[in-house]
Coordinates of C-alpha atoms and ligand atoms in Angstrom, one line a residue:
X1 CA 0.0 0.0 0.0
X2 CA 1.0 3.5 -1.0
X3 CA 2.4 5.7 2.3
X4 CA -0.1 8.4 1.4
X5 CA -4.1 7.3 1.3
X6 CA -5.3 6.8 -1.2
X7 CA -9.5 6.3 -2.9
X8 CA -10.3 5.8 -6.2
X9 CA -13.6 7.5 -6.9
X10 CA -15.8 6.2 -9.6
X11 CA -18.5 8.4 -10.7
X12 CA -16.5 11.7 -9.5
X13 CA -17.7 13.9 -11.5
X14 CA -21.6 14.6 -10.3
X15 CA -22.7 15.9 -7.0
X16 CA -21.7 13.6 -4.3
X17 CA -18.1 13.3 -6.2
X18 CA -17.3 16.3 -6.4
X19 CA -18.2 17.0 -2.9
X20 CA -16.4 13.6 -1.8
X21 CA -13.1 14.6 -4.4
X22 CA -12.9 18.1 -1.7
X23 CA -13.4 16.6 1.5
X24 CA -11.2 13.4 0.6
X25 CA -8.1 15.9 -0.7
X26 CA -8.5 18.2 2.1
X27 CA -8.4 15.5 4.6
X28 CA -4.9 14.7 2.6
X29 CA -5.7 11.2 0.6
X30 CA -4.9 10.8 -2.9
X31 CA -7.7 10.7 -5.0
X32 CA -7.8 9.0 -8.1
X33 CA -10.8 8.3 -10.9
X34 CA -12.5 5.6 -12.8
X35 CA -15.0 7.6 -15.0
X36 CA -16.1 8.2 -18.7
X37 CA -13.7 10.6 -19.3
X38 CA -9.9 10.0 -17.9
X39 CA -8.3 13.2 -15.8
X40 CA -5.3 14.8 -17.1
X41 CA -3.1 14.7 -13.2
X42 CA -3.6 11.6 -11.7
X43 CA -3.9 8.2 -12.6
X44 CA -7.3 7.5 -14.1
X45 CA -9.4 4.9 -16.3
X46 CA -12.3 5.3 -18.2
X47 CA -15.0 2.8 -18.8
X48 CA -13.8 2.1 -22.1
X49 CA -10.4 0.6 -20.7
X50 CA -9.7 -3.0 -20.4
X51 CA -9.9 -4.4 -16.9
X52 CA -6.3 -4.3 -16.9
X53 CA -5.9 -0.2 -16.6
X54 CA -8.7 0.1 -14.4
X55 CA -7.3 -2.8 -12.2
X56 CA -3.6 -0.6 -12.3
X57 CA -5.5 2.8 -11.1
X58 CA -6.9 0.6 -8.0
X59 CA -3.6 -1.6 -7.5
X60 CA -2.2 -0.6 -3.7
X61 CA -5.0 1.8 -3.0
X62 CA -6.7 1.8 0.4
X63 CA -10.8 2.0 -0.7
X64 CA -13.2 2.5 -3.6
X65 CA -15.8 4.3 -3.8
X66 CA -18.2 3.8 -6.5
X67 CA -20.6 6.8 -7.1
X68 CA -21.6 5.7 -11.2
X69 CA -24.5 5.8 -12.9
X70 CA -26.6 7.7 -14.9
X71 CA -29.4 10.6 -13.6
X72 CA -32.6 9.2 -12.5
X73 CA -33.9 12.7 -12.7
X74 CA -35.5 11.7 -15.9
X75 CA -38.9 10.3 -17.3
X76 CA -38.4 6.3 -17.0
X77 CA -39.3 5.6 -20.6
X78 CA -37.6 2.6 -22.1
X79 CA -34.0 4.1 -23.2
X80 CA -33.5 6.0 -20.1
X81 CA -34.6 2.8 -17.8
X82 CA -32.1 0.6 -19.9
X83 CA -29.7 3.3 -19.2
X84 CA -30.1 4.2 -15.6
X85 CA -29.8 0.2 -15.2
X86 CA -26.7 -1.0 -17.0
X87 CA -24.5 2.0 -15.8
X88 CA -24.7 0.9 -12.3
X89 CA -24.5 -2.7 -12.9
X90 CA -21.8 -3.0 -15.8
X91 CA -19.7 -0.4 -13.7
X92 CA -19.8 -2.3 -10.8
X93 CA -18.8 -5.7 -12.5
X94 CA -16.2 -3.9 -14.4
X95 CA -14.9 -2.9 -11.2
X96 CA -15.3 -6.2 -9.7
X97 CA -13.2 -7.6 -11.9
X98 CA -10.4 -5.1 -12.2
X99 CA -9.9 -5.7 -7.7
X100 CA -9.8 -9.2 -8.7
X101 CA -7.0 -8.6 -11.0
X102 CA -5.0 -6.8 -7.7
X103 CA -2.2 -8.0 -6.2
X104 CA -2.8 -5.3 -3.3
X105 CA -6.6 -4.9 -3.7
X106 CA -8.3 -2.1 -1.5
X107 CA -9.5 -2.9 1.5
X108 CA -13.0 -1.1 1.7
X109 CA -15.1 -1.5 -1.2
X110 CA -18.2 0.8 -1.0
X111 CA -21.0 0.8 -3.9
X112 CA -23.9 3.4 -3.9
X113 CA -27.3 1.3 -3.3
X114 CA -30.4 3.4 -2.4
X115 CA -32.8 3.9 0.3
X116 CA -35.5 3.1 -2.3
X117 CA -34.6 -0.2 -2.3
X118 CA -37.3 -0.4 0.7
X119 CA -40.9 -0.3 0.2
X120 CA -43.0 2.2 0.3
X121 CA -43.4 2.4 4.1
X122 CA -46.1 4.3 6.2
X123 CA -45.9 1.9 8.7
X124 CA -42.5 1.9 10.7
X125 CA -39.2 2.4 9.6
X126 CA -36.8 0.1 7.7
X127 CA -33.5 -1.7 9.0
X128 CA -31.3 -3.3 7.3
X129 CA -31.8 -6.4 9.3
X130 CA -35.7 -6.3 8.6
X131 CA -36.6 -3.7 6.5
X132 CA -38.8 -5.2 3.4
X133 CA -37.2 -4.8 0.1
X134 CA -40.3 -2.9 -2.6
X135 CA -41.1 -3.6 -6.0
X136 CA -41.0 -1.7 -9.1
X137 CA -38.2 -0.2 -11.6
X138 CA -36.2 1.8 -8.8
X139 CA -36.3 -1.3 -6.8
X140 CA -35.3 -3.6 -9.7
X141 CA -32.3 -1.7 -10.0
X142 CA -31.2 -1.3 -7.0
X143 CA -31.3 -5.2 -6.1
X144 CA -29.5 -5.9 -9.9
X145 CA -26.9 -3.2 -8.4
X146 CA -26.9 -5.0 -5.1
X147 CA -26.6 -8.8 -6.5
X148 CA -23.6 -7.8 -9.1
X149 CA -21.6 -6.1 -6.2
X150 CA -22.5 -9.6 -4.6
X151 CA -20.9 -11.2 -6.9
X152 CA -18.4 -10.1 -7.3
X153 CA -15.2 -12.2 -6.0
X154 CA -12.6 -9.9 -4.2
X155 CA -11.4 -12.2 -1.2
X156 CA -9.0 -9.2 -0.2
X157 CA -11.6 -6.9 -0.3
X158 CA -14.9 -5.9 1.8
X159 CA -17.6 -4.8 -0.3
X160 CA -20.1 -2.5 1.2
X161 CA -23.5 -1.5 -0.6
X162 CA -24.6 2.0 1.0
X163 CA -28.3 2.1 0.7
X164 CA -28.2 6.0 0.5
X165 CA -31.1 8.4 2.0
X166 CA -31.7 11.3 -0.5
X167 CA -28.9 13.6 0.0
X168 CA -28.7 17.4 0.9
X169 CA -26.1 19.7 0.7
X170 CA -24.4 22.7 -0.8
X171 CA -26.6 23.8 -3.8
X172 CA -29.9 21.6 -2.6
X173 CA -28.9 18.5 -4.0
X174 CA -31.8 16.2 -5.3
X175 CA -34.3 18.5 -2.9
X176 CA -33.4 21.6 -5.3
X177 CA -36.4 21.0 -7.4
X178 CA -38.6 21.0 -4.1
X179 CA -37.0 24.8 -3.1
X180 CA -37.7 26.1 -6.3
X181 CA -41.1 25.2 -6.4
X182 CA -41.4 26.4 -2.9
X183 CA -40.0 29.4 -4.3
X184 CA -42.8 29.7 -6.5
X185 CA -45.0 29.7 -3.9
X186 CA -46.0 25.8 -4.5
X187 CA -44.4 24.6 -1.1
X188 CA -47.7 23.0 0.3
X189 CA -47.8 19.4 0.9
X190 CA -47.0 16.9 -1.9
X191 CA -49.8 14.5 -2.7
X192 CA -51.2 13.0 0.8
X193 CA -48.4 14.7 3.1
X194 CA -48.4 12.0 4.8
X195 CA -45.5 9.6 3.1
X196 CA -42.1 10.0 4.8
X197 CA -38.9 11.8 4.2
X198 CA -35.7 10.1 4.2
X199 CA -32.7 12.1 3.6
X200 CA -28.7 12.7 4.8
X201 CA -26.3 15.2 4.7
X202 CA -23.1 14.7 1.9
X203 CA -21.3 15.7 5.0
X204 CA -22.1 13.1 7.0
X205 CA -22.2 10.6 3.6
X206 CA -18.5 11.3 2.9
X207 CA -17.8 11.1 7.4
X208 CA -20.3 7.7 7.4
X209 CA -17.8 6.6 4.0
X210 CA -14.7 7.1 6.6
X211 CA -16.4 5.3 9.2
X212 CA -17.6 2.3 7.8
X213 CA -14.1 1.9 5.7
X214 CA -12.3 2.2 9.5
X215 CA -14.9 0.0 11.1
X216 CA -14.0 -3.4 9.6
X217 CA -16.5 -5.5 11.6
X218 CA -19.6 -4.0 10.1
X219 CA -20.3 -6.3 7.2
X220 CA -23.2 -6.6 4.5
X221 CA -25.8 -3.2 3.4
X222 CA -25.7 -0.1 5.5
X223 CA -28.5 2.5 5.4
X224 CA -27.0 5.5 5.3
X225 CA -29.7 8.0 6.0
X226 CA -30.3 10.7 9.5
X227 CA -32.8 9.1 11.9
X228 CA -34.6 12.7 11.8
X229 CA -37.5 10.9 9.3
X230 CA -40.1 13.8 9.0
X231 CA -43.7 13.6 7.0
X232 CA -43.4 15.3 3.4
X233 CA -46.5 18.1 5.4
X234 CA -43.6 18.3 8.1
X235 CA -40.1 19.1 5.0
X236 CA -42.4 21.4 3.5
X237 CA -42.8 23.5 6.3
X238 CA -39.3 23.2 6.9
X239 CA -38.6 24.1 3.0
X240 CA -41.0 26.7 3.2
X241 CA -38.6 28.3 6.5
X242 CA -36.0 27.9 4.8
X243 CA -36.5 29.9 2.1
X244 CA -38.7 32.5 3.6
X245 CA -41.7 32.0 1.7
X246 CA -44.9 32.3 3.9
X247 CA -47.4 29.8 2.5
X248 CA -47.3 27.2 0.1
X249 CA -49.9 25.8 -2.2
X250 CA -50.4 21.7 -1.9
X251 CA -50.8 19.9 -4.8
X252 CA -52.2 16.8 -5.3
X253 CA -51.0 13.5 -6.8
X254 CA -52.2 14.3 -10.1
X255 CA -51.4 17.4 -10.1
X256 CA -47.5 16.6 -9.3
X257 CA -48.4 13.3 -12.3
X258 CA -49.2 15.8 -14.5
X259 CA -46.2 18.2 -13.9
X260 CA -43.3 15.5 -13.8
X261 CA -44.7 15.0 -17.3
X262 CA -44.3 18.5 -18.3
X263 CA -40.4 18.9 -17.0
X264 CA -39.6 15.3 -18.1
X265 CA -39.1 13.8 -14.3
X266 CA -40.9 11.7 -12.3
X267 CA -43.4 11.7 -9.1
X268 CA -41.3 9.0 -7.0
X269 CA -39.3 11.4 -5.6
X270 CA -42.0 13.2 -3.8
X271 CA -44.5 10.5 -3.5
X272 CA -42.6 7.1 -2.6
X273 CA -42.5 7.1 1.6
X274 CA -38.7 6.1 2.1
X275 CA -38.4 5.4 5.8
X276 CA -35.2 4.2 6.1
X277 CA -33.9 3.7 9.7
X278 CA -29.7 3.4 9.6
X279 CA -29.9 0.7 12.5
X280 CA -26.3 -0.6 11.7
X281 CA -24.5 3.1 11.7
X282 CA -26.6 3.6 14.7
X283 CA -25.5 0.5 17.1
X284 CA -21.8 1.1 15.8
X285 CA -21.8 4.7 17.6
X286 CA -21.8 7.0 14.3
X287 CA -22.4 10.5 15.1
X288 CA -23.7 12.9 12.7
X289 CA -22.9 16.5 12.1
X290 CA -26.1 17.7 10.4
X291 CA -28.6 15.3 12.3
X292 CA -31.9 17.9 12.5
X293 CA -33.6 18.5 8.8
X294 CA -35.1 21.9 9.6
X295 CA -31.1 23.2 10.6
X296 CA -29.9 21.3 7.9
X297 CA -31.8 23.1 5.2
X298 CA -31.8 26.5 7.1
X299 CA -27.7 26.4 6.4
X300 CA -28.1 25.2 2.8
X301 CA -30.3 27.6 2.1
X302 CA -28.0 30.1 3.4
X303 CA -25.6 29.1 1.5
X304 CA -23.6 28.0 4.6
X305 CA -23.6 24.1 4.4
Ligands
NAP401 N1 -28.0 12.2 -4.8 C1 -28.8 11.4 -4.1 O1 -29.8 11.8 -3.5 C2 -28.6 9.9 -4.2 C3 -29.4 9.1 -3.3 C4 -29.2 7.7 -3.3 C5 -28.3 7.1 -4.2 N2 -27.5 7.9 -5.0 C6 -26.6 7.3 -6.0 O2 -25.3 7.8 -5.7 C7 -24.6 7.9 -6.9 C8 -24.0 9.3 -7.1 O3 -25.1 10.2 -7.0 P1 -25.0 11.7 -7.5 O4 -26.1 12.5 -6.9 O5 -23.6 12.2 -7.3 O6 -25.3 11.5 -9.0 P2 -24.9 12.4 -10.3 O7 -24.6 13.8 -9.9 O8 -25.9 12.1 -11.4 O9 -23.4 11.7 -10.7 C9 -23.3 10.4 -11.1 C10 -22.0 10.2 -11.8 O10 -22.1 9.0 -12.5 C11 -21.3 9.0 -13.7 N3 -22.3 8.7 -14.8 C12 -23.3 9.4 -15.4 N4 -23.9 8.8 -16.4 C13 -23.2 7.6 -16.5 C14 -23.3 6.5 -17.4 N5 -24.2 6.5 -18.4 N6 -22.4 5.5 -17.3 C15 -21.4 5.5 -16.4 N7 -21.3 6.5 -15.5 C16 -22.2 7.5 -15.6 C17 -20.8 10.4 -13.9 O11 -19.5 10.5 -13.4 P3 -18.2 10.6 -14.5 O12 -18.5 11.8 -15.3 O13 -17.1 10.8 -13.5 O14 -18.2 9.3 -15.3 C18 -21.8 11.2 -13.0 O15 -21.1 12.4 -12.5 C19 -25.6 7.6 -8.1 O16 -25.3 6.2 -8.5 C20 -26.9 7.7 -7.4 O17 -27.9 6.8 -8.0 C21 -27.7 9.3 -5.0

């Protein structure tokens, strides 16, 4: 292994990478890159490449972190579904095979999952030890993303799937369509207001990416999501704060249907209830530096987190 740290980031380019790139070089690792396009000052491999150059940029690093796949912030018509699909899954086999090909493989692993791997859950939250998996396209994916990390055969390596709340941070992150609607004075609550709100920080993302890398007895998925769940009535009141903007017109499911169509996206977003409970972070003593919503988006919206 290499005297300085050192992560390759796959997927470095969007918004958790380039948040992750930051934090990892401030904190003094190396960061190299898997990606479609190489970089021009560090070792790098692009998708294209054999397994062989992508197994050379991982060769004596310390952890991978693989962040690919295409935008899901799309309508889920045939081309885009085949697309979302195979760039997680041929990514992650083509990095499975590259560790295998290591002589010093990392150590840690970790492939983006999601939170929406759950189902759509009004009822109490969902663990990773008992949390039931849903159906549907976003589901689909996420267990063929799952099951080709699974299989992948890296006996040097721990491989970690990080079933990822929706994530906040500088910018908005995937909530910044929600602000600007609230902006527009459409903040009321989504649909029924009642389906729950799963989210995280990319703060504590890239700290909970440190901590399960350093913790080497936590094994198998990890939710990575804040315990602070709140009711989509309860985030748009806290959206609606946030922003300063003193009401908010609700809109109803077909209303938001009817919408998504118009600016090519989809309702799930809004309307799925992702109560995902991060059971494993929590018994292993994690602590999170954004942990309350309505602070967390009071700073972002300031421009402050
Ligand atoms: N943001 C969230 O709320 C959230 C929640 C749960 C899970 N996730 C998952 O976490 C990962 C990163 O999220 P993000 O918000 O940073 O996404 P993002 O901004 O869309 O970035 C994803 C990155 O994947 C690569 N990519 C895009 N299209 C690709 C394709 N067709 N084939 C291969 N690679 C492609 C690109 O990196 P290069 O240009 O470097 O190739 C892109 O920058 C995604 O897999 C996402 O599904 C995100």
């Amino acid at each position: 292994m290499s005297s300085t740290r050192t992560v390759v980031l796959a997927g470095a380019s969007g918004f958790i990478g380039r948040y992750f790139r930051a934090r990892f070089e401030q904190d003094g690792w190396t960061v190299r890159t898997v990606g479609r396009k190489g970089a021009k000052s560090s070792p790098s491999a692009t998708w294209e490449d054999d397994d062989g150059a992508i197994a050379r940029v991982l060769e004596g690093t310390e952890l991978l972190v693989n962040l690919a796949g295409r935008s899901v912030s799309c309508r889920y018509n045939g081309r885009n579904k085949a697309a979302i699909l195979q760039s997680r899954v041929s990514t992650t086999a083509a990095l499975g095979r590259a560790v295998a090909l290591c002589r010093q493989p990392p150590s840690t692993w970790l492939n983006a999952s999601t939170g929406t791997i759950y189902r759509h859950a009004t009822d109490g939250p969902q663990t990773e030890q008992d949390g039931e998996l849903g159906t549907g396209f976003s589901v689909d994916v996420a267990r063929a993303w799952e099951a080709e990390l699974e299989a992948a055969v890296t006996p040097g390596t721990r491989k970690i799937p990080l079933r990822i709340a929706i994530v906040l941070g500088p910018g908005g992150g995937a909530l910044q369509p929600v602000a600007n609607l609230a902006r527009l004075g459409l903040g009321g609550r989504m649909g029924p207001g009642t389906q729950k709100f799963s989210w995280i920080h990319v703060e504590d993302l890239y700290r909970s990416v440190l901590f399960v890398h350093a913790r080497k007895d936590i094994v198998g998925p990890v939710n990575v999501s804040s315990p602070d769940v709140v009711d989509n009535r309860e985030l748009m009141r806290m959206v609606r704060r946030a922003y300063g903007v003193r009401f908010g017109i609700s809109t109803p499911a077909w209303l938001l249907r009817l919408g998504a169509i118009l600016i090519r996206t989809e309702t799930e977003l809004v309307l799925k209830s992702r109560w995902v409970q991060p059971q494993k972070l929590l018994n292993s003593g994690f602590v999170y530096s954004q942990p309350e919503l309505g602070r967390a988006l009071l700073q972002i919206a300031k421009g402050t987190s």
